[in-house]
Structures are given as C-alpha cells and as structure tokens.
PDB file of C-alpha atoms in Angstrom:
ATOM      1  CA  MET A   1     157.031 164.926  71.341  1.00 86.00           C
ATOM      2  CA  LYS A   2     160.769 165.297  71.644  1.00 90.00           C
ATOM      3  CA  TYR A   3     160.655 169.101  71.446  1.00 91.00           C
ATOM      4  CA  GLY A   4     157.344 169.520  73.304  1.00 93.00           C
ATOM      5  CA  SER A   5     155.674 171.160  70.280  1.00 94.00           C
ATOM      6  CA  LEU A   6     155.753 170.958  66.528  1.00 95.00           C
ATOM      7  CA  VAL A   7     158.936 172.421  65.052  1.00 96.00           C
ATOM      8  CA  LEU A   8     158.726 174.160  61.691  1.00 96.00           C
ATOM      9  CA  ALA A   9     160.802 176.377  59.452  1.00 94.00           C
ATOM     10  CA  ARG A  10     159.153 179.790  59.106  1.00 94.00           C
ATOM     11  CA  LYS A  11     158.563 179.355  55.359  1.00 93.00           C
ATOM     12  CA  ASP A  12     157.037 175.896  55.897  1.00 93.00           C
ATOM     13  CA  TYR A  13     154.802 177.281  58.646  1.00 95.00           C
ATOM     14  CA  ARG A  14     153.420 179.982  56.326  1.00 94.00           C
ATOM     15  CA  VAL A  15     152.792 177.568  53.475  1.00 92.00           C
ATOM     16  CA  LEU A  16     151.203 174.993  55.776  1.00 91.00           C
ATOM     17  CA  LYS A  17     148.814 177.596  57.226  1.00 90.00           C
ATOM     18  CA  LYS A  18     147.746 178.473  53.665  1.00 90.00           C
ATOM     19  CA  TYR A  19     147.195 174.827  52.752  1.00 86.00           C
ATOM     20  CA  LEU A  20     145.042 174.280  55.837  1.00 84.00           C
ATOM     21  CA  LYS A  21     142.988 177.384  55.096  1.00 84.00           C
ATOM     22  CA  ASP A  22     142.424 176.335  51.471  1.00 79.00           C
ATOM     23  CA  ASN A  23     142.047 172.560  52.000  1.00 68.00           C
ATOM     24  CA  LEU A  24     138.722 171.473  50.534  1.00 57.00           C
ATOM     25  CA  TYR A  25     139.410 167.763  50.343  1.00 61.00           C
ATOM     26  CA  ILE A  26     138.465 165.986  53.542  1.00 61.00           C
ATOM     27  CA  GLU A  27     138.678 162.228  52.935  1.00 61.00           C
ATOM     28  CA  ASP A  28     137.012 160.969  56.130  1.00 61.00           C
ATOM     29  CA  TYR A  29     136.607 161.682  59.845  1.00 64.00           C
ATOM     30  CA  SER A  30     140.109 160.538  60.781  1.00 66.00           C
ATOM     31  CA  HIS A  31     141.544 162.835  58.091  1.00 74.00           C
ATOM     32  CA  LYS A  32     139.502 165.773  59.406  1.00 78.00           C
ATOM     33  CA  ASP A  33     140.610 164.974  62.969  1.00 80.00           C
ATOM     34  CA  ALA A  34     144.269 164.864  61.884  1.00 79.00           C
ATOM     35  CA  LEU A  35     143.970 168.233  60.120  1.00 82.00           C
ATOM     36  CA  ASP A  36     142.136 169.772  63.097  1.00 85.00           C
ATOM     37  CA  THR A  37     144.848 168.515  65.447  1.00 84.00           C
ATOM     38  CA  LEU A  38     147.552 169.890  63.148  1.00 88.00           C
ATOM     39  CA  GLU A  39     145.828 173.270  63.054  1.00 89.00           C
ATOM     40  CA  ASP A  40     145.619 173.317  66.869  1.00 89.00           C
ATOM     41  CA  ASN A  41     149.275 172.267  67.200  1.00 90.00           C
ATOM     42  CA  LEU A  42     150.372 175.081  64.885  1.00 92.00           C
ATOM     43  CA  LYS A  43     149.230 177.577  67.537  1.00 93.00           C
ATOM     44  CA  THR A  44     152.069 176.470  69.832  1.00 93.00           C
ATOM     45  CA  ALA A  45     154.619 175.440  67.192  1.00 96.00           C
ATOM     46  CA  LEU A  46     158.267 176.398  67.582  1.00 96.00           C
ATOM     47  CA  ILE A  47     159.227 178.408  64.486  1.00 96.00           C
ATOM     48  CA  PHE A  48     162.843 178.537  63.275  1.00 95.00           C
ATOM     49  CA  GLU A  49     164.636 180.188  60.417  1.00 91.00           C
ATOM     50  CA  GLY A  50     165.682 177.535  57.887  1.00 75.00           C
ATOM     51  CA  GLU A  51     169.369 177.475  58.802  1.00 83.00           C
ATOM     52  CA  ASP A  52     168.546 177.031  62.509  1.00 89.00           C
ATOM     53  CA  MET A  53     166.228 174.045  62.053  1.00 90.00           C
ATOM     54  CA  PRO A  54     167.110 170.831  63.895  1.00 92.00           C
ATOM     55  CA  GLU A  55     168.026 168.131  61.364  1.00 91.00           C
ATOM     56  CA  ASP A  56     165.687 165.466  62.755  1.00 94.00           C
ATOM     57  CA  ILE A  57     162.429 167.326  61.979  1.00 95.00           C
ATOM     58  CA  CYS A  58     159.886 166.176  59.391  1.00 96.00           C
ATOM     59  CA  GLY A  59     159.457 169.109  57.015  1.00 94.00           C
ATOM     60  CA  PHE A  60     158.632 169.723  53.395  1.00 93.00           C
ATOM     61  CA  ASN A  61     160.606 167.346  51.133  1.00 94.00           C
ATOM     62  CA  SER A  62     161.841 165.217  54.055  1.00 95.00           C
ATOM     63  CA  MET A  63     162.232 161.499  53.536  1.00 97.00           C
ATOM     64  CA  VAL A  64     160.380 159.955  56.488  1.00 97.00           C
ATOM     65  CA  THR A  65     160.393 156.350  57.671  1.00 97.00           C
ATOM     66  CA  VAL A  66     157.708 155.189  60.090  1.00 97.00           C
ATOM     67  CA  SER A  67     157.749 151.758  61.700  1.00 96.00           C
ATOM     68  CA  SER A  68     155.604 149.685  64.011  1.00 91.00           C
ATOM     69  CA  ILE A  69     156.329 147.219  66.760  1.00 86.00           C
ATOM     70  CA  SER A  70     155.386 144.419  64.320  1.00 85.00           C
ATOM     71  CA  ALA A  71     158.288 145.352  62.003  1.00 83.00           C
ATOM     72  CA  PHE A  72     156.076 147.177  59.477  1.00 88.00           C
ATOM     73  CA  GLN A  73     158.090 149.945  57.840  1.00 94.00           C
ATOM     74  CA  TYR A  74     157.079 152.613  55.335  1.00 95.00           C
ATOM     75  CA  THR A  75     159.275 155.318  53.809  1.00 96.00           C
ATOM     76  CA  PHE A  76     157.867 158.303  51.964  1.00 97.00           C
ATOM     77  CA  GLN A  77     158.694 161.847  50.956  1.00 97.00           C
ATOM     78  CA  LEU A  78     156.626 164.627  52.541  1.00 96.00           C
ATOM     79  CA  VAL A  79     155.479 166.937  49.722  1.00 94.00           C
ATOM     80  CA  SER A  80     153.046 169.719  48.864  1.00 91.00           C
ATOM     81  CA  PRO A  81     149.472 168.752  47.911  1.00 88.00           C
ATOM     82  CA  LEU A  82     150.324 169.555  44.274  1.00 89.00           C
ATOM     83  CA  ASN A  83     153.001 166.830  44.274  1.00 93.00           C
ATOM     84  CA  ASN A  84     150.985 164.175  46.126  1.00 91.00           C
ATOM     85  CA  ASP A  85     151.682 160.795  44.505  1.00 95.00           C
ATOM     86  CA  PRO A  86     151.260 157.956  47.047  1.00 93.00           C
ATOM     87  CA  LYS A  87     151.997 155.243  44.467  1.00 96.00           C
ATOM     88  CA  ASN A  88     155.467 156.734  44.097  1.00 97.00           C
ATOM     89  CA  GLY A  89     156.065 157.371  47.794  1.00 96.00           C
ATOM     90  CA  LYS A  90     155.151 161.072  47.815  1.00 97.00           C
ATOM     91  CA  ILE A  91     152.699 161.941  50.595  1.00 95.00           C
ATOM     92  CA  SER A  92     151.050 165.352  50.910  1.00 91.00           C
ATOM     93  CA  VAL A  93     151.487 167.330  54.131  1.00 91.00           C
ATOM     94  CA  THR A  94     147.671 167.672  54.171  1.00 87.00           C
ATOM     95  CA  SER A  95     147.021 163.921  53.954  1.00 88.00           C
ATOM     96  CA  THR A  96     146.294 162.041  57.163  1.00 88.00           C
ATOM     97  CA  MET A  97     149.829 160.623  57.406  1.00 93.00           C
ATOM     98  CA  GLY A  98     151.461 163.869  56.305  1.00 93.00           C
ATOM     99  CA  SER A  99     149.570 165.975  58.833  1.00 91.00           C
ATOM    100  CA  LEU A 100     150.509 163.538  61.604  1.00 92.00           C
ATOM    101  CA  VAL A 101     154.270 163.734  60.952  1.00 96.00           C
ATOM    102  CA  ILE A 102     154.896 167.319  59.785  1.00 95.00           C
ATOM    103  CA  GLY A 103     156.821 169.215  62.454  1.00 95.00           C
ATOM    104  CA  LYS A 104     157.593 166.101  64.487  1.00 96.00           C
ATOM    105  CA  SER A 105     161.009 164.526  64.987  1.00 96.00           C
ATOM    106  CA  GLU A 106     162.771 161.182  64.891  1.00 96.00           C
ATOM    107  CA  ASP A 107     161.625 158.887  67.701  1.00 95.00           C
ATOM    108  CA  ASP A 108     158.249 160.643  68.088  1.00 96.00           C
ATOM    109  CA  ILE A 109     155.219 158.341  68.158  1.00 95.00           C
ATOM    110  CA  ILE A 110     152.090 158.985  66.088  1.00 94.00           C
ATOM    111  CA  THR A 111     148.724 157.229  66.152  1.00 91.00           C
ATOM    112  CA  TYR A 112     147.467 156.461  62.648  1.00 88.00           C
ATOM    113  CA  GLY A 113     143.966 155.362  61.676  1.00 81.00           C
ATOM    114  CA  PRO A 114     140.454 155.534  63.110  1.00 77.00           C
ATOM    115  CA  PRO A 115     140.142 155.146  66.906  1.00 75.00           C
ATOM    116  CA  ALA A 116     138.808 151.589  66.802  1.00 80.00           C
ATOM    117  CA  ASP A 117     141.539 150.424  64.423  1.00 84.00           C
ATOM    118  CA  SER A 118     144.489 152.759  65.046  1.00 87.00           C
ATOM    119  CA  VAL A 119     148.129 151.748  65.140  1.00 90.00           C
ATOM    120  CA  SER A 120     151.063 153.411  66.877  1.00 92.00           C
ATOM    121  CA  LEU A 121     153.955 154.221  64.586  1.00 95.00           C
ATOM    122  CA  LYS A 122     157.390 155.526  65.442  1.00 96.00           C
ATOM    123  CA  ILE A 123     159.116 158.059  63.239  1.00 96.00           C
ATOM    124  CA  SER A 124     162.269 156.017  62.932  1.00 96.00           C
ATOM    125  CA  LYS A 125     164.223 158.099  60.419  1.00 96.00           C
ATOM    126  CA  VAL A 126     164.100 161.586  58.929  1.00 96.00           C
ATOM    127  CA  GLY A 127     166.274 162.610  56.017  1.00 92.00           C
ATOM    128  CA  ASN A 128     166.036 166.227  54.971  1.00 79.00           C
ATOM    129  CA  LEU A 129     166.559 166.883  51.300  1.00 67.00           C
ATOM    130  CA  LYS A 130     167.406 170.284  49.910  1.00 57.00           C
ATOM    131  CA  LEU A 131     165.125 170.394  46.891  1.00 49.00           C
ATOM    132  CA  GLU A 132     163.104 172.880  44.888  1.00 46.00           C
ATOM    133  CA  LYS A 133     160.949 175.544  46.473  1.00 50.00           C
ATOM    134  CA  VAL A 134     157.670 174.456  48.052  1.00 49.00           C
ATOM    135  CA  GLU A 135     154.771 175.219  45.708  1.00 50.00           C
ATOM    136  CA  VAL A 136     151.785 177.133  47.041  1.00 47.00           C
TER     137      VAL A 136
END
C-alpha cells in the first residue's frame, strides 16, 4: 500500500465501523475474508479530517477504476450498502470489491476472488466526488 495503511476520513471511518458491526449479509467465504481483512486493517488505519484527505484515496462516493494486466478495466462508484446497485456501477463498501478498495490509493494492488481463482487488480484511477451525506 502506498501509504502503508488504509487511509480514511474520520466520518467514513465511523460509518464503516458501524456497517461492519451490523453487516449480516455474508455472500461467501471470500466475502467474509475480505470483510475480516478490512476490519483488521481498520485497527491501523490512518484517520484524517475530510479537508486533509489525500485526493487519491478510495472513499465513500469515489469513482474507482481497477484494471488488470490483461487490459480488463472496470469503473464503479463506491457507495453505502443502502445505495448498492452493481448493474448501474454502484458498489457497496461492504461488498467484496468495495471492502478491498476502501481506504486504498491509486496504484495499489488488490487480489480479488477466491484463492484458487484470484486475480490481481491495480487501482488505476480514483476520482473523488463531493456528493450527498453518507447514509447510515
């Protein structure tokens, strides 16, 4: 990781902790592993006030593009679980993909998928949008 730890805005950190505490929807083992890893990484996360946040961090409402060595590319908006809508490019921070990118920065590498079939993806672009408040 570029910054050595996850980087989160204080308000995003609080909301994310609540989502993890209340999350009752575990899709599969890789999803549970991703959420467990996120929870562990939150213990050492760097917390910033909103105005001090680096611009290349994946946070709530960010537009994130991940790409692979084989030229696969996927762009999505990182949203709250209430706004999850994968068909329209809105991925929840508590989904497998969302939990892998939240708090990470451009050029960080994530490993997506089950161990026997995982793929390395690079966070190739982060665009931070100033939108509505994050819903709890």
